[in-house]
Short mmCIF file of C-alpha atoms in Angstrom, two decimals:
data_model
loop_
_atom_site.label_atom_id
_atom_site.label_comp_id
_atom_site.label_asym_id
_atom_site.label_seq_id
_atom_site.Cartn_x
_atom_site.Cartn_y
_atom_site.Cartn_z
CA GLY A 1 -36.61 23.69 22.88
CA GLY A 2 -34.49 21.49 25.40
CA ILE A 3 -30.77 21.26 26.43
CA ILE A 4 -28.55 18.60 27.28
CA THR A 5 -26.25 19.20 30.15
CA GLN A 6 -23.33 16.82 30.87
CA THR A 7 -21.14 16.67 34.21
CA PRO A 8 -18.30 17.33 34.78
CA LYS A 9 -17.14 19.00 31.54
CA PHE A 10 -13.44 18.24 31.86
CA LEU A 11 -12.47 15.20 34.13
CA ILE A 12 -9.02 14.00 35.00
CA GLY A 13 -8.83 10.58 36.66
CA GLN A 14 -5.88 8.00 38.10
CA GLU A 15 -5.18 5.08 36.21
CA GLY A 16 -7.37 2.35 37.42
CA GLN A 17 -10.20 4.63 39.07
CA LYS A 18 -13.58 4.46 38.68
CA LEU A 19 -15.60 7.42 37.10
CA THR A 20 -18.64 8.77 36.54
CA LEU A 21 -20.04 10.69 34.09
CA LYS A 22 -23.51 12.38 34.06
CA CYS A 23 -26.02 13.26 31.86
CA GLN A 24 -29.63 15.29 31.99
CA GLN A 25 -32.29 15.86 28.95
CA ASN A 26 -34.93 18.10 29.52
CA PHE A 27 -36.44 17.40 26.11
CA ASN A 28 -38.85 14.69 27.66
CA HIS A 29 -36.73 12.07 25.40
CA ASP A 30 -37.45 8.51 25.32
CA THR A 31 -33.78 7.12 23.94
CA MET A 32 -30.62 8.06 25.55
CA TYR A 33 -27.45 7.44 24.12
CA TRP A 34 -23.36 7.59 25.53
CA TYR A 35 -21.16 8.04 22.60
CA ARG A 36 -17.23 8.19 22.75
CA GLN A 37 -15.45 10.73 20.30
CA ASP A 38 -11.17 9.75 19.95
CA SER A 39 -9.16 12.48 18.36
CA GLY A 40 -9.65 12.71 14.39
CA LYS A 41 -12.39 9.47 14.88
CA GLY A 42 -16.48 9.18 14.29
CA LEU A 43 -18.49 8.51 17.14
CA ARG A 44 -18.35 5.47 18.85
CA LEU A 45 -22.09 4.05 20.42
CA ILE A 46 -21.25 2.88 24.07
CA TYR A 47 -24.74 2.57 25.59
CA TYR A 48 -28.53 3.73 24.74
CA SER A 49 -31.21 3.28 26.97
CA ILE A 50 -34.62 3.42 25.04
CA THR A 51 -36.91 3.99 28.40
CA GLU A 52 -35.92 4.56 32.06
CA ASN A 53 -34.42 1.36 33.75
CA ASP A 54 -33.90 0.25 30.51
CA LEU A 55 -30.22 -0.34 28.78
CA GLN A 56 -28.48 -1.93 25.17
CA LYS A 57 -25.23 -2.26 24.70
CA GLY A 58 -23.62 -0.34 22.04
CA ASP A 59 -20.53 -1.43 19.98
CA LEU A 60 -17.96 -0.20 22.66
CA SER A 61 -19.52 -1.39 26.12
CA GLU A 62 -16.73 -3.64 27.53
CA GLY A 63 -15.15 -1.61 30.18
CA TYR A 64 -18.19 0.84 30.96
CA ASP A 65 -21.21 0.77 32.64
CA ALA A 66 -24.24 2.86 32.40
CA SER A 67 -27.84 3.73 34.22
CA ARG A 68 -30.98 5.11 33.26
CA GLU A 69 -32.39 6.38 37.15
CA LYS A 70 -34.93 8.17 35.43
CA LYS A 71 -36.07 9.41 32.18
CA SER A 72 -34.18 12.70 31.69
CA SER A 73 -31.24 11.67 33.21
CA PHE A 74 -28.02 9.05 31.67
CA SER A 75 -24.57 8.41 34.21
CA LEU A 76 -22.05 6.16 32.47
CA THR A 77 -19.19 4.78 34.50
CA VAL A 78 -15.47 4.11 34.06
CA THR A 79 -15.12 0.86 35.40
CA SER A 80 -10.90 1.06 35.44
CA ALA A 81 -9.72 4.47 33.53
CA GLN A 82 -7.07 3.76 31.33
CA LYS A 83 -4.57 5.83 29.62
CA ASN A 84 -6.09 5.03 26.25
CA GLU A 85 -9.41 6.40 27.19
CA MET A 86 -8.39 9.67 26.97
CA ALA A 87 -11.99 11.11 24.82
CA VAL A 88 -14.51 13.21 25.12
CA PHE A 89 -17.62 11.21 25.83
CA LEU A 90 -20.80 12.42 23.88
CA CYS A 91 -24.75 11.94 25.51
CA ALA A 92 -27.52 12.31 23.21
CA SER A 93 -31.17 11.85 23.45
CA SER A 94 -34.12 11.12 20.70
CA PRO A 95 -37.51 10.77 20.50
CA PRO A 96 -38.01 7.50 18.36
CA ASN A 97 -36.84 7.43 15.21
CA THR A 98 -36.08 11.12 14.41
CA GLU A 99 -33.27 13.54 15.33
CA VAL A 100 -30.48 13.02 17.72
CA PHE A 101 -29.02 16.23 19.90
CA PHE A 102 -25.96 16.25 21.64
CA GLY A 103 -24.56 17.87 24.58
CA LYS A 104 -21.39 19.59 24.43
CA GLY A 105 -19.21 16.53 26.01
CA THR A 106 -17.28 15.69 28.61
CA ARG A 107 -13.37 15.43 28.56
CA LEU A 108 -11.59 12.94 29.47
CA THR A 109 -7.89 13.01 30.61
CA VAL A 110 -6.53 10.10 32.79
CA VAL A 111 -3.20 10.28 33.84
CA GLN B 1 -15.34 -3.41 9.70
CA GLN B 2 -16.08 -0.33 9.73
CA GLN B 3 -20.08 -0.22 8.63
CA VAL B 4 -20.23 3.13 7.68
CA ARG B 5 -17.25 4.73 5.31
CA GLN B 6 -16.38 8.46 5.57
CA SER B 7 -14.33 9.96 2.74
CA PRO B 8 -12.05 12.31 2.04
CA GLN B 9 -11.19 12.55 5.81
CA SER B 10 -9.61 16.05 4.94
CA LEU B 11 -10.57 19.12 2.59
CA THR B 12 -9.59 22.60 1.95
CA VAL B 13 -11.66 24.40 -0.63
CA TRP B 14 -11.79 28.64 -1.16
CA GLU B 15 -14.50 30.68 -0.52
CA GLY B 16 -16.99 30.80 -2.70
CA GLY B 17 -16.65 27.01 -4.05
CA THR B 18 -18.14 23.82 -3.61
CA THR B 19 -17.56 21.42 -1.55
CA VAL B 20 -18.41 17.42 -2.03
CA LEU B 21 -18.10 14.62 1.42
CA THR B 22 -19.05 11.37 0.38
CA CYS B 23 -19.92 8.42 2.72
CA SER B 24 -20.65 5.13 1.92
CA TYR B 25 -22.32 1.32 3.96
CA GLU B 26 -23.31 -1.61 3.43
CA ASP B 27 -25.77 -2.98 6.14
CA SER B 28 -29.15 -3.00 4.21
CA THR B 29 -30.97 -2.28 7.18
CA PHE B 30 -29.70 1.41 7.51
CA ASN B 31 -33.32 3.77 6.65
CA TYR B 32 -31.93 7.17 7.48
CA PHE B 33 -29.00 9.19 7.31
CA PRO B 34 -28.44 12.19 9.09
CA TRP B 35 -25.40 14.55 8.27
CA TYR B 36 -23.81 16.24 11.68
CA GLN B 37 -21.34 19.41 11.94
CA GLN B 38 -19.29 19.56 14.59
CA PHE B 39 -17.65 22.88 15.61
CA PRO B 40 -14.81 22.55 18.30
CA GLY B 41 -15.66 22.32 21.88
CA GLU B 42 -19.16 21.84 20.69
CA GLY B 43 -21.28 18.63 20.39
CA PRO B 44 -22.63 17.45 16.94
CA ALA B 45 -25.77 19.21 15.46
CA LEU B 46 -27.74 18.13 12.47
CA LEU B 47 -27.00 20.08 9.68
CA ILE B 48 -29.22 17.72 7.15
CA SER B 49 -31.06 14.32 6.68
CA ILE B 50 -32.92 12.24 4.32
CA LEU B 51 -34.42 8.84 4.55
CA SER B 52 -33.84 5.83 1.90
CA VAL B 53 -36.94 6.30 0.12
CA SER B 54 -35.61 9.73 -1.19
CA ASP B 55 -32.97 10.67 -3.81
CA LYS B 56 -32.64 14.26 -2.58
CA LYS B 57 -33.09 16.71 -0.08
CA GLU B 58 -31.74 19.98 -0.19
CA ASP B 59 -31.84 23.00 2.77
CA GLY B 60 -30.27 26.19 1.81
CA ARG B 61 -26.83 25.47 0.66
CA PHE B 62 -26.52 22.79 1.38
CA THR B 63 -28.14 19.31 -0.64
CA THR B 64 -27.87 15.89 -0.03
CA PHE B 65 -27.91 12.96 -2.41
CA PHE B 66 -28.94 8.88 -1.69
CA ASN B 67 -27.99 6.35 -3.52
CA LYS B 68 -29.48 3.52 -2.52
CA ARG B 69 -28.45 1.13 -4.82
CA GLU B 70 -24.80 2.12 -4.96
CA LYS B 71 -25.25 2.27 -0.98
CA LYS B 72 -23.96 5.88 -1.35
CA LEU B 73 -24.66 9.39 -0.11
CA SER B 74 -23.17 12.33 -0.32
CA LEU B 75 -23.62 16.58 1.52
CA HIS B 76 -22.91 19.28 -1.04
CA ILE B 77 -22.09 22.59 -0.03
CA ILE B 78 -22.21 25.46 -2.52
CA ASP B 79 -20.99 28.82 -1.85
CA SER B 80 -19.20 27.56 0.72
CA GLN B 81 -18.43 29.94 3.49
CA PRO B 82 -14.96 30.51 6.10
CA GLY B 83 -18.09 30.19 8.98
CA ASP B 84 -18.71 26.37 7.16
CA SER B 85 -15.12 25.72 8.46
CA ALA B 86 -16.00 22.18 10.81
CA THR B 87 -15.95 18.83 11.25
CA TYR B 88 -18.98 16.75 9.26
CA PHE B 89 -20.13 13.17 10.05
CA CYS B 90 -22.18 10.87 8.09
CA ALA B 91 -24.15 9.08 10.16
CA ALA B 92 -26.76 5.70 9.49
CA ARG B 93 -29.67 4.39 11.65
CA SER B 94 -30.72 0.98 11.46
CA THR B 95 -34.39 0.04 11.35
CA ASN B 96 -33.73 -2.92 13.43
CA THR B 97 -31.82 -1.72 16.20
CA GLY B 98 -32.51 1.66 16.35
CA LYS B 99 -28.69 2.81 16.56
CA LEU B 100 -26.79 5.30 14.85
CA THR B 101 -23.97 4.57 13.06
CA PHE B 102 -21.48 7.10 12.54
CA GLY B 103 -18.40 7.56 9.64
CA ASP B 104 -14.99 8.76 10.89
CA GLY B 105 -15.81 12.30 9.97
CA THR B 106 -14.23 15.15 7.93
CA VAL B 107 -12.88 18.18 8.58
CA LEU B 108 -13.02 20.78 6.56
CA THR B 109 -11.59 24.50 5.99
CA VAL B 110 -13.07 27.14 3.61
CA LYS B 111 -10.10 29.53 2.82
CA PRO B 112 -11.02 33.29 2.48
#
């Protein structure tokens, strides 16, 4: 079996700060995703990537950048952290058209 | 407009009872419908899934039903256990984009 590792687990940032979240997977999956989960809400797609160096915008991409440096890693940058951005950011990966596997998340707090 | 609508928001059942969660959708390009289970501090984990060519899939105490004509699906949990207490999400994937869209989730509490 594989694993998705997200770092850091907890991230505290200042309002206006640029923050980067990292994700590594050893499943050798082609597709990787970044979702945002707000308390009491479902998961909303920020960015996804179907292969190395590919980027596709999701429904919530404004205010974020992403980078797929290599097949196993996918990073997400919050370009200017806002106080209403406190949420859990979930990274996921999947082979084509099958189950999506999730990491445990990075909990972001903006002060 | 929310693409996948899930109800109820929260639900409490007694141990041994049957839990029923429902979702509806509008997009006709959705063809794959997974249900995820999430415990606090963890990422969502796949519980059961169904393709639009099927109307029922069963896995132990968990069964998902799909009604293509009405664009609805449901998750039934029989003999509910306190360990089933978690948040459950339905989701749908589009054949066009490959994007997986989630409902807002149901917080299930099973009381002993």
